[in-house]
PDB file of N, CA, C and O in Angstrom:
ATOM      1  N   ILE A 210       0.821  -1.218  -0.011  1.00 57.00           N
ATOM      2  CA  ILE A 210      -0.051  -0.045   0.030  1.00 57.00           C
ATOM      3  C   ILE A 210       0.882   1.254  -0.037  1.00 57.00           C
ATOM      4  O   ILE A 210       0.585   2.218  -0.679  1.00 57.00           O
ATOM      5  N   PHE A 211       1.938   1.218   0.745  1.00 62.00           N
ATOM      6  CA  PHE A 211       2.864   2.311   0.790  1.00 62.00           C
ATOM      7  C   PHE A 211       3.403   2.727  -0.537  1.00 62.00           C
ATOM      8  O   PHE A 211       3.453   3.888  -0.881  1.00 62.00           O
ATOM      9  N   ILE A 212       3.916   1.716  -1.298  1.00 67.00           N
ATOM     10  CA  ILE A 212       4.455   2.062  -2.555  1.00 67.00           C
ATOM     11  C   ILE A 212       3.377   2.516  -3.568  1.00 67.00           C
ATOM     12  O   ILE A 212       3.584   3.385  -4.325  1.00 67.00           O
ATOM     13  N   LEU A 213       2.207   1.941  -3.458  1.00 69.00           N
ATOM     14  CA  LEU A 213       1.115   2.354  -4.363  1.00 69.00           C
ATOM     15  C   LEU A 213       0.741   3.876  -4.010  1.00 69.00           C
ATOM     16  O   LEU A 213       0.391   4.551  -4.962  1.00 69.00           O
ATOM     17  N   PHE A 214       0.875   4.310  -2.785  1.00 70.00           N
ATOM     18  CA  PHE A 214       0.592   5.617  -2.418  1.00 70.00           C
ATOM     19  C   PHE A 214       1.493   6.476  -3.154  1.00 70.00           C
ATOM     20  O   PHE A 214       1.152   7.534  -3.777  1.00 70.00           O
ATOM     21  N   PHE A 215       2.863   6.160  -3.120  1.00 68.00           N
ATOM     22  CA  PHE A 215       3.834   7.062  -3.803  1.00 68.00           C
ATOM     23  C   PHE A 215       3.786   6.949  -5.290  1.00 68.00           C
ATOM     24  O   PHE A 215       4.148   7.912  -6.007  1.00 68.00           O
ATOM     25  N   ARG A 216       3.288   5.798  -5.872  1.00 70.00           N
ATOM     26  CA  ARG A 216       3.155   5.742  -7.314  1.00 70.00           C
ATOM     27  C   ARG A 216       1.968   6.640  -7.627  1.00 70.00           C
ATOM     28  O   ARG A 216       2.108   7.334  -8.768  1.00 70.00           O
ATOM     29  N   ASN A 217       1.000   6.745  -6.920  1.00 78.00           N
ATOM     30  CA  ASN A 217      -0.091   7.660  -7.193  1.00 78.00           C
ATOM     31  C   ASN A 217       0.308   9.145  -7.125  1.00 78.00           C
ATOM     32  O   ASN A 217      -0.013   9.939  -8.002  1.00 78.00           O
ATOM     33  N   ILE A 218       1.148   9.483  -6.079  1.00 80.00           N
ATOM     34  CA  ILE A 218       1.677  10.784  -6.021  1.00 80.00           C
ATOM     35  C   ILE A 218       2.505  11.067  -7.197  1.00 80.00           C
ATOM     36  O   ILE A 218       2.467  12.095  -7.911  1.00 80.00           O
ATOM     37  N   GLY A 219       3.362  10.114  -7.541  1.00 74.00           N
ATOM     38  CA  GLY A 219       4.196  10.261  -8.695  1.00 74.00           C
ATOM     39  C   GLY A 219       3.453  10.397 -10.089  1.00 74.00           C
ATOM     40  O   GLY A 219       3.826  11.183 -10.857  1.00 74.00           O
ATOM     41  N   GLN A 220       2.353   9.587 -10.206  1.00 81.00           N
ATOM     42  CA  GLN A 220       1.569   9.807 -11.388  1.00 81.00           C
ATOM     43  C   GLN A 220       1.001  11.165 -11.461  1.00 81.00           C
ATOM     44  O   GLN A 220       0.862  11.793 -12.564  1.00 81.00           O
ATOM     45  N   TYR A 221       0.481  11.762 -10.372  1.00 82.00           N
ATOM     46  CA  TYR A 221       0.005  13.036 -10.338  1.00 82.00           C
ATOM     47  C   TYR A 221       1.104  14.083 -10.754  1.00 82.00           C
ATOM     48  O   TYR A 221       0.824  14.947 -11.596  1.00 82.00           O
ATOM     49  N   LEU A 222       2.284  13.919 -10.228  1.00 82.00           N
ATOM     50  CA  LEU A 222       3.379  14.789 -10.612  1.00 82.00           C
ATOM     51  C   LEU A 222       3.782  14.618 -12.055  1.00 82.00           C
ATOM     52  O   LEU A 222       3.971  15.674 -12.736  1.00 82.00           O
ATOM     53  N   PHE A 223       3.695  13.372 -12.552  1.00 83.00           N
ATOM     54  CA  PHE A 223       4.064  13.210 -13.918  1.00 83.00           C
ATOM     55  C   PHE A 223       2.950  13.860 -14.791  1.00 83.00           C
ATOM     56  O   PHE A 223       3.270  14.490 -15.805  1.00 83.00           O
ATOM     57  N   ASP A 224       1.714  13.690 -14.465  1.00 88.00           N
ATOM     58  CA  ASP A 224       0.609  14.337 -15.261  1.00 88.00           C
ATOM     59  C   ASP A 224       0.784  15.785 -15.284  1.00 88.00           C
ATOM     60  O   ASP A 224       0.596  16.550 -16.296  1.00 88.00           O
ATOM     61  N   GLU A 225       1.036  16.328 -14.081  1.00 91.00           N
ATOM     62  CA  GLU A 225       1.283  17.793 -13.990  1.00 91.00           C
ATOM     63  C   GLU A 225       2.424  18.300 -14.799  1.00 91.00           C
ATOM     64  O   GLU A 225       2.334  19.227 -15.529  1.00 91.00           O
ATOM     65  N   GLY A 226       3.474  17.555 -14.670  1.00 90.00           N
ATOM     66  CA  GLY A 226       4.742  17.838 -15.442  1.00 90.00           C
ATOM     67  C   GLY A 226       4.540  17.805 -16.945  1.00 90.00           C
ATOM     68  O   GLY A 226       4.959  18.693 -17.665  1.00 90.00           O
ATOM     69  N   THR A 227       3.877  16.740 -17.471  1.00 89.00           N
ATOM     70  CA  THR A 227       3.600  16.667 -18.850  1.00 89.00           C
ATOM     71  C   THR A 227       2.681  17.700 -19.385  1.00 89.00           C
ATOM     72  O   THR A 227       2.800  18.187 -20.457  1.00 89.00           O
ATOM     73  N   SER A 228       1.669  17.981 -18.576  1.00 93.00           N
ATOM     74  CA  SER A 228       0.729  19.090 -18.816  1.00 93.00           C
ATOM     75  C   SER A 228       1.491  20.439 -19.054  1.00 93.00           C
ATOM     76  O   SER A 228       1.246  21.137 -20.039  1.00 93.00           O
ATOM     77  N   LEU A 229       2.401  20.714 -18.115  1.00 94.00           N
ATOM     78  CA  LEU A 229       3.113  21.924 -18.123  1.00 94.00           C
ATOM     79  C   LEU A 229       4.052  21.962 -19.364  1.00 94.00           C
ATOM     80  O   LEU A 229       4.230  22.990 -20.020  1.00 94.00           O
ATOM     81  N   TYR A 230       4.648  20.766 -19.620  1.00 93.00           N
ATOM     82  CA  TYR A 230       5.511  20.598 -20.777  1.00 93.00           C
ATOM     83  C   TYR A 230       4.740  20.982 -22.114  1.00 93.00           C
ATOM     84  O   TYR A 230       5.252  21.747 -22.935  1.00 93.00           O
ATOM     85  N   ASN A 231       3.451  20.428 -22.203  1.00 94.00           N
ATOM     86  CA  ASN A 231       2.704  20.589 -23.424  1.00 94.00           C
ATOM     87  C   ASN A 231       2.256  22.108 -23.471  1.00 94.00           C
ATOM     88  O   ASN A 231       1.844  22.532 -24.598  1.00 94.00           O
ATOM     89  N   LYS A 232       2.229  22.785 -22.418  1.00 96.00           N
ATOM     90  CA  LYS A 232       1.889  24.237 -22.404  1.00 96.00           C
ATOM     91  C   LYS A 232       3.130  25.094 -22.558  1.00 96.00           C
ATOM     92  O   LYS A 232       3.093  26.323 -22.390  1.00 96.00           O
ATOM     93  N   SER A 233       4.321  24.547 -22.773  1.00 95.00           N
ATOM     94  CA  SER A 233       5.571  25.212 -22.929  1.00 95.00           C
ATOM     95  C   SER A 233       6.069  25.915 -21.593  1.00 95.00           C
ATOM     96  O   SER A 233       6.811  26.811 -21.685  1.00 95.00           O
ATOM     97  N   ASP A 234       5.566  25.420 -20.489  1.00 97.00           N
ATOM     98  CA  ASP A 234       6.017  25.950 -19.176  1.00 97.00           C
ATOM     99  C   ASP A 234       7.194  24.942 -18.760  1.00 97.00           C
ATOM    100  O   ASP A 234       6.880  24.077 -17.917  1.00 97.00           O
ATOM    101  N   PHE A 235       8.268  25.060 -19.313  1.00 97.00           N
ATOM    102  CA  PHE A 235       9.337  24.111 -19.136  1.00 97.00           C
ATOM    103  C   PHE A 235       9.976  24.155 -17.738  1.00 97.00           C
ATOM    104  O   PHE A 235      10.404  23.181 -17.216  1.00 97.00           O
ATOM    105  N   ARG A 236       9.987  25.305 -17.177  1.00 96.00           N
ATOM    106  CA  ARG A 236      10.534  25.429 -15.765  1.00 96.00           C
ATOM    107  C   ARG A 236       9.593  24.680 -14.763  1.00 96.00           C
ATOM    108  O   ARG A 236      10.030  24.017 -13.890  1.00 96.00           O
ATOM    109  N   GLY A 237       8.284  24.921 -14.946  1.00 96.00           N
ATOM    110  CA  GLY A 237       7.306  24.297 -14.101  1.00 96.00           C
ATOM    111  C   GLY A 237       7.312  22.727 -14.327  1.00 96.00           C
ATOM    112  O   GLY A 237       7.271  22.003 -13.367  1.00 96.00           O
ATOM    113  N   ALA A 238       7.552  22.366 -15.617  1.00 95.00           N
ATOM    114  CA  ALA A 238       7.587  20.971 -15.912  1.00 95.00           C
ATOM    115  C   ALA A 238       8.808  20.310 -15.230  1.00 95.00           C
ATOM    116  O   ALA A 238       8.751  19.210 -14.664  1.00 95.00           O
ATOM    117  N   ALA A 239       9.984  20.960 -15.331  1.00 96.00           N
ATOM    118  CA  ALA A 239      11.142  20.548 -14.713  1.00 96.00           C
ATOM    119  C   ALA A 239      10.953  20.294 -13.257  1.00 96.00           C
ATOM    120  O   ALA A 239      11.388  19.243 -12.700  1.00 96.00           O
ATOM    121  N   GLU A 240      10.327  21.166 -12.547  1.00 94.00           N
ATOM    122  CA  GLU A 240      10.096  21.044 -11.129  1.00 94.00           C
ATOM    123  C   GLU A 240       9.320  19.875 -10.795  1.00 94.00           C
ATOM    124  O   GLU A 240       9.705  19.000  -9.984  1.00 94.00           O
ATOM    125  N   LYS A 241       8.179  19.615 -11.469  1.00 92.00           N
ATOM    126  CA  LYS A 241       7.294  18.469 -11.241  1.00 92.00           C
ATOM    127  C   LYS A 241       7.979  17.143 -11.595  1.00 92.00           C
ATOM    128  O   LYS A 241       7.928  16.174 -10.890  1.00 92.00           O
ATOM    129  N   LEU A 242       8.712  17.133 -12.735  1.00 93.00           N
ATOM    130  CA  LEU A 242       9.338  15.982 -13.174  1.00 93.00           C
ATOM    131  C   LEU A 242      10.546  15.602 -12.336  1.00 93.00           C
ATOM    132  O   LEU A 242      10.738  14.355 -12.059  1.00 93.00           O
ATOM    133  N   GLU A 243      11.256  16.537 -11.811  1.00 94.00           N
ATOM    134  CA  GLU A 243      12.411  16.256 -10.858  1.00 94.00           C
ATOM    135  C   GLU A 243      11.861  15.622  -9.587  1.00 94.00           C
ATOM    136  O   GLU A 243      12.450  14.666  -9.044  1.00 94.00           O
ATOM    137  N   GLN A 244      10.641  16.198  -9.074  1.00 91.00           N
ATOM    138  CA  GLN A 244      10.033  15.552  -7.976  1.00 91.00           C
ATOM    139  C   GLN A 244       9.620  14.125  -8.143  1.00 91.00           C
ATOM    140  O   GLN A 244       9.837  13.212  -7.347  1.00 91.00           O
ATOM    141  N   MET A 245       9.033  13.889  -9.406  1.00 89.00           N
ATOM    142  CA  MET A 245       8.680  12.537  -9.707  1.00 89.00           C
ATOM    143  C   MET A 245       9.855  11.625  -9.830  1.00 89.00           C
ATOM    144  O   MET A 245       9.774  10.452  -9.396  1.00 89.00           O
ATOM    145  N   LEU A 246      11.015  12.024 -10.408  1.00 92.00           N
ATOM    146  CA  LEU A 246      12.122  11.296 -10.482  1.00 92.00           C
ATOM    147  C   LEU A 246      12.634  10.843  -9.147  1.00 92.00           C
ATOM    148  O   LEU A 246      13.000   9.663  -8.992  1.00 92.00           O
ATOM    149  N   ASP A 247      12.618  11.741  -8.213  1.00 91.00           N
ATOM    150  CA  ASP A 247      13.030  11.369  -6.857  1.00 91.00           C
ATOM    151  C   ASP A 247      12.211  10.212  -6.268  1.00 91.00           C
ATOM    152  O   ASP A 247      12.704   9.332  -5.686  1.00 91.00           O
ATOM    153  N   ILE A 248      10.815  10.359  -6.474  1.00 87.00           N
ATOM    154  CA  ILE A 248       9.969   9.263  -5.931  1.00 87.00           C
ATOM    155  C   ILE A 248      10.197   8.016  -6.735  1.00 87.00           C
ATOM    156  O   ILE A 248      10.275   6.910  -6.064  1.00 87.00           O
ATOM    157  N   CYS A 249      10.376   8.066  -8.006  1.00 86.00           N
ATOM    158  CA  CYS A 249      10.609   6.799  -8.794  1.00 86.00           C
ATOM    159  C   CYS A 249      11.947   6.137  -8.340  1.00 86.00           C
ATOM    160  O   CYS A 249      12.015   4.890  -8.213  1.00 86.00           O
ATOM    161  N   LYS A 250      12.953   6.904  -8.061  1.00 90.00           N
ATOM    162  CA  LYS A 250      14.220   6.292  -7.575  1.00 90.00           C
ATOM    163  C   LYS A 250      14.066   5.752  -6.113  1.00 90.00           C
ATOM    164  O   LYS A 250      14.516   4.717  -5.842  1.00 90.00           O
ATOM    165  N   TRP A 251      13.247   6.504  -5.324  1.00 88.00           N
ATOM    166  CA  TRP A 251      13.080   6.116  -3.884  1.00 88.00           C
ATOM    167  C   TRP A 251      12.355   4.745  -3.845  1.00 88.00           C
ATOM    168  O   TRP A 251      12.662   3.894  -3.012  1.00 88.00           O
ATOM    169  N   ILE A 252      11.339   4.531  -4.707  1.00 85.00           N
ATOM    170  CA  ILE A 252      10.569   3.323  -4.638  1.00 85.00           C
ATOM    171  C   ILE A 252      11.134   2.342  -5.740  1.00 85.00           C
ATOM    172  O   ILE A 252      10.590   1.283  -5.836  1.00 85.00           O
ATOM    173  N   ASN A 253      12.143   2.654  -6.305  1.00 88.00           N
ATOM    174  CA  ASN A 253      12.906   1.693  -7.298  1.00 88.00           C
ATOM    175  C   ASN A 253      11.879   1.279  -8.326  1.00 88.00           C
ATOM    176  O   ASN A 253      11.539   0.084  -8.512  1.00 88.00           O
ATOM    177  N   TYR A 254      11.453   2.236  -9.119  1.00 85.00           N
ATOM    178  CA  TYR A 254      10.456   2.066 -10.246  1.00 85.00           C
ATOM    179  C   TYR A 254      11.131   2.358 -11.599  1.00 85.00           C
ATOM    180  O   TYR A 254      11.139   3.530 -12.063  1.00 85.00           O
ATOM    181  N   PRO A 255      11.898   1.373 -12.214  1.00 89.00           N
ATOM    182  CA  PRO A 255      12.733   1.705 -13.307  1.00 89.00           C
ATOM    183  C   PRO A 255      12.025   2.229 -14.567  1.00 89.00           C
ATOM    184  O   PRO A 255      12.619   3.042 -15.233  1.00 89.00           O
ATOM    185  N   GLN A 256      10.762   1.709 -14.799  1.00 87.00           N
ATOM    186  CA  GLN A 256      10.074   2.183 -15.970  1.00 87.00           C
ATOM    187  C   GLN A 256       9.752   3.719 -15.839  1.00 87.00           C
ATOM    188  O   GLN A 256       9.827   4.507 -16.759  1.00 87.00           O
ATOM    189  N   GLY A 257       9.320   4.083 -14.611  1.00 85.00           N
ATOM    190  CA  GLY A 257       9.084   5.528 -14.397  1.00 85.00           C
ATOM    191  C   GLY A 257      10.364   6.340 -14.479  1.00 85.00           C
ATOM    192  O   GLY A 257      10.351   7.433 -15.074  1.00 85.00           O
ATOM    193  N   ILE A 258      11.431   5.892 -14.001  1.00 91.00           N
ATOM    194  CA  ILE A 258      12.666   6.534 -14.055  1.00 91.00           C
ATOM    195  C   ILE A 258      13.068   6.887 -15.536  1.00 91.00           C
ATOM    196  O   ILE A 258      13.439   8.017 -15.823  1.00 91.00           O
ATOM    197  N   SER A 259      13.014   5.840 -16.283  1.00 92.00           N
ATOM    198  CA  SER A 259      13.224   6.009 -17.724  1.00 92.00           C
ATOM    199  C   SER A 259      12.492   7.023 -18.454  1.00 92.00           C
ATOM    200  O   SER A 259      12.908   7.854 -19.164  1.00 92.00           O
ATOM    201  N   ALA A 260      11.062   6.942 -18.173  1.00 90.00           N
ATOM    202  CA  ALA A 260      10.116   7.915 -18.782  1.00 90.00           C
ATOM    203  C   ALA A 260      10.493   9.318 -18.330  1.00 90.00           C
ATOM    204  O   ALA A 260      10.507  10.244 -19.209  1.00 90.00           O
ATOM    205  N   ILE A 261      10.713   9.563 -17.092  1.00 92.00           N
ATOM    206  CA  ILE A 261      11.045  10.834 -16.564  1.00 92.00           C
ATOM    207  C   ILE A 261      12.301  11.415 -17.080  1.00 92.00           C
ATOM    208  O   ILE A 261      12.394  12.548 -17.449  1.00 92.00           O
ATOM    209  N   ILE A 262      13.367  10.603 -17.090  1.00 95.00           N
ATOM    210  CA  ILE A 262      14.495  11.035 -17.545  1.00 95.00           C
ATOM    211  C   ILE A 262      14.459  11.518 -19.023  1.00 95.00           C
ATOM    212  O   ILE A 262      15.085  12.565 -19.416  1.00 95.00           O
ATOM    213  N   ASN A 263      13.668  10.723 -19.866  1.00 93.00           N
ATOM    214  CA  ASN A 263      13.526  11.205 -21.230  1.00 93.00           C
ATOM    215  C   ASN A 263      12.850  12.511 -21.310  1.00 93.00           C
ATOM    216  O   ASN A 263      13.255  13.402 -22.095  1.00 93.00           O
ATOM    217  N   TYR A 264      11.830  12.705 -20.573  1.00 91.00           N
ATOM    218  CA  TYR A 264      11.043  13.970 -20.599  1.00 91.00           C
ATOM    219  C   TYR A 264      11.993  15.135 -20.146  1.00 91.00           C
ATOM    220  O   TYR A 264      11.997  16.195 -20.651  1.00 91.00           O
ATOM    221  N   LEU A 265      12.799  14.798 -19.045  1.00 96.00           N
ATOM    222  CA  LEU A 265      13.711  15.883 -18.570  1.00 96.00           C
ATOM    223  C   LEU A 265      14.656  16.277 -19.574  1.00 96.00           C
ATOM    224  O   LEU A 265      15.065  17.486 -19.664  1.00 96.00           O
ATOM    225  N   GLY A 266      15.149  15.336 -20.501  1.00 96.00           N
ATOM    226  CA  GLY A 266      16.030  15.740 -21.575  1.00 96.00           C
ATOM    227  C   GLY A 266      15.365  16.742 -22.468  1.00 96.00           C
ATOM    228  O   GLY A 266      15.978  17.761 -22.792  1.00 96.00           O
ATOM    229  N   GLY A 267      14.084  16.501 -22.767  1.00 95.00           N
ATOM    230  CA  GLY A 267      13.393  17.421 -23.601  1.00 95.00           C
ATOM    231  C   GLY A 267      13.117  18.830 -22.930  1.00 95.00           C
ATOM    232  O   GLY A 267      13.262  19.841 -23.575  1.00 95.00           O
ATOM    233  N   VAL A 268      12.789  18.726 -21.662  1.00 97.00           N
ATOM    234  CA  VAL A 268      12.599  19.910 -20.952  1.00 97.00           C
ATOM    235  C   VAL A 268      13.896  20.900 -20.931  1.00 97.00           C
ATOM    236  O   VAL A 268      13.741  21.996 -21.300  1.00 97.00           O
ATOM    237  N   TYR A 269      14.966  20.293 -20.620  1.00 98.00           N
ATOM    238  CA  TYR A 269      16.200  21.078 -20.555  1.00 98.00           C
ATOM    239  C   TYR A 269      16.708  21.498 -21.889  1.00 98.00           C
ATOM    240  O   TYR A 269      17.281  22.538 -22.134  1.00 98.00           O
ATOM    241  N   TYR A 270      16.314  20.672 -22.932  1.00 97.00           N
ATOM    242  CA  TYR A 270      16.653  21.110 -24.346  1.00 97.00           C
ATOM    243  C   TYR A 270      15.863  22.430 -24.709  1.00 97.00           C
ATOM    244  O   TYR A 270      16.426  23.371 -25.121  1.00 97.00           O
ATOM    245  N   HIS A 271      14.598  22.381 -24.354  1.00 97.00           N
ATOM    246  CA  HIS A 271      13.751  23.576 -24.613  1.00 97.00           C
ATOM    247  C   HIS A 271      14.130  24.741 -23.803  1.00 97.00           C
ATOM    248  O   HIS A 271      13.938  25.883 -24.199  1.00 97.00           O
ATOM    249  N   LEU A 272      14.699  24.496 -22.597  1.00 97.00           N
ATOM    250  CA  LEU A 272      15.205  25.679 -21.803  1.00 97.00           C
ATOM    251  C   LEU A 272      16.538  26.120 -22.236  1.00 97.00           C
ATOM    252  O   LEU A 272      17.037  27.162 -21.725  1.00 97.00           O
ATOM    253  N   GLY A 273      17.136  25.447 -23.275  1.00 98.00           N
ATOM    254  CA  GLY A 273      18.487  25.923 -23.727  1.00 98.00           C
ATOM    255  C   GLY A 273      19.629  25.370 -22.847  1.00 98.00           C
ATOM    256  O   GLY A 273      20.815  25.787 -23.129  1.00 98.00           O
ATOM    257  N   ASP A 274      19.377  24.542 -21.901  1.00 98.00           N
ATOM    258  CA  ASP A 274      20.477  23.966 -21.157  1.00 98.00           C
ATOM    259  C   ASP A 274      20.802  22.695 -21.726  1.00 98.00           C
ATOM    260  O   ASP A 274      20.516  21.568 -21.285  1.00 98.00           O
ATOM    261  N   TYR A 275      21.628  22.773 -22.848  1.00 98.00           N
ATOM    262  CA  TYR A 275      22.045  21.663 -23.642  1.00 98.00           C
ATOM    263  C   TYR A 275      22.889  20.563 -22.967  1.00 98.00           C
ATOM    264  O   TYR A 275      22.679  19.377 -23.106  1.00 98.00           O
ATOM    265  N   PRO A 276      23.806  21.058 -22.083  1.00 98.00           N
ATOM    266  CA  PRO A 276      24.587  20.012 -21.388  1.00 98.00           C
ATOM    267  C   PRO A 276      23.741  19.144 -20.388  1.00 98.00           C
ATOM    268  O   PRO A 276      23.975  17.996 -20.317  1.00 98.00           O
ATOM    269  N   LYS A 277      22.758  19.842 -19.795  1.00 97.00           N
ATOM    270  CA  LYS A 277      21.930  19.037 -18.883  1.00 97.00           C
ATOM    271  C   LYS A 277      20.999  18.113 -19.657  1.00 97.00           C
ATOM    272  O   LYS A 277      20.727  16.950 -19.296  1.00 97.00           O
ATOM    273  N   ALA A 278      20.462  18.684 -20.859  1.00 97.00           N
ATOM    274  CA  ALA A 278      19.617  17.788 -21.641  1.00 97.00           C
ATOM    275  C   ALA A 278      20.467  16.576 -22.070  1.00 97.00           C
ATOM    276  O   ALA A 278      19.928  15.448 -22.131  1.00 97.00           O
ATOM    277  N   LEU A 279      21.624  16.818 -22.524  1.00 97.00           N
ATOM    278  CA  LEU A 279      22.472  15.765 -23.037  1.00 97.00           C
ATOM    279  C   LEU A 279      22.735  14.658 -21.894  1.00 97.00           C
ATOM    280  O   LEU A 279      22.715  13.399 -22.065  1.00 97.00           O
ATOM    281  N   LYS A 280      22.962  15.238 -20.651  1.00 96.00           N
ATOM    282  CA  LYS A 280      23.179  14.289 -19.537  1.00 96.00           C
ATOM    283  C   LYS A 280      21.944  13.406 -19.360  1.00 96.00           C
ATOM    284  O   LYS A 280      22.134  12.192 -19.180  1.00 96.00           O
ATOM    285  N   TYR A 281      20.768  13.945 -19.433  1.00 95.00           N
ATOM    286  CA  TYR A 281      19.638  13.120 -19.248  1.00 95.00           C
ATOM    287  C   TYR A 281      19.433  12.115 -20.467  1.00 95.00           C
ATOM    288  O   TYR A 281      19.042  10.935 -20.221  1.00 95.00           O
ATOM    289  N   TYR A 282      19.633  12.584 -21.698  1.00 95.00           N
ATOM    290  CA  TYR A 282      19.502  11.700 -22.791  1.00 95.00           C
ATOM    291  C   TYR A 282      20.499  10.493 -22.781  1.00 95.00           C
ATOM    292  O   TYR A 282      20.183   9.462 -23.173  1.00 95.00           O
ATOM    293  N   GLU A 283      21.794  10.853 -22.285  1.00 95.00           N
ATOM    294  CA  GLU A 283      22.703   9.769 -22.146  1.00 95.00           C
ATOM    295  C   GLU A 283      22.265   8.764 -20.974  1.00 95.00           C
ATOM    296  O   GLU A 283      22.430   7.549 -21.169  1.00 95.00           O
ATOM    297  N   GLN A 284      21.534   9.230 -19.935  1.00 92.00           N
ATOM    298  CA  GLN A 284      21.045   8.291 -18.972  1.00 92.00           C
ATOM    299  C   GLN A 284      20.037   7.449 -19.465  1.00 92.00           C
ATOM    300  O   GLN A 284      19.929   6.201 -19.135  1.00 92.00           O
ATOM    301  N   VAL A 285      19.180   7.925 -20.369  1.00 88.00           N
ATOM    302  CA  VAL A 285      18.087   7.079 -21.013  1.00 88.00           C
ATOM    303  C   VAL A 285      18.763   5.928 -21.809  1.00 88.00           C
ATOM    304  O   VAL A 285      18.324   4.770 -21.648  1.00 88.00           O
ATOM    305  N   LEU A 286      19.824   6.238 -22.520  1.00 87.00           N
ATOM    306  CA  LEU A 286      20.517   5.217 -23.213  1.00 87.00           C
ATOM    307  C   LEU A 286      21.092   4.124 -22.296  1.00 87.00           C
ATOM    308  O   LEU A 286      21.227   3.005 -22.689  1.00 87.00           O
ATOM    309  N   GLU A 287      21.582   4.544 -21.138  1.00 84.00           N
ATOM    310  CA  GLU A 287      22.148   3.656 -20.217  1.00 84.00           C
ATOM    311  C   GLU A 287      21.159   2.712 -19.430  1.00 84.00           C
ATOM    312  O   GLU A 287      21.455   1.628 -19.078  1.00 84.00           O
ATOM    313  N   ASN A 288      19.864   3.227 -19.428  1.00 71.00           N
ATOM    314  CA  ASN A 288      18.862   2.469 -18.756  1.00 71.00           C
ATOM    315  C   ASN A 288      18.240   1.364 -19.617  1.00 71.00           C
ATOM    316  O   ASN A 288      17.908   1.172 -20.552  1.00 71.00           O
TER     317      ASN A 288
END
């Protein structure tokens, strides 16, 4: 039940983050997705980690932070 609770919170953050991303609010998306990434790592949810890392690559690309975007994209390839 404990892990399901955090997955639900994570899903909410993911939905919020992707919604902000789709509205071009990349800073807001980064905040929500970084929080979701922390939860996915904490509960050891590899599928969630991969999805979030991929989104974060796009977020930081759109923010013009290319080194950080590249870091996330490289992590996707490693997972």
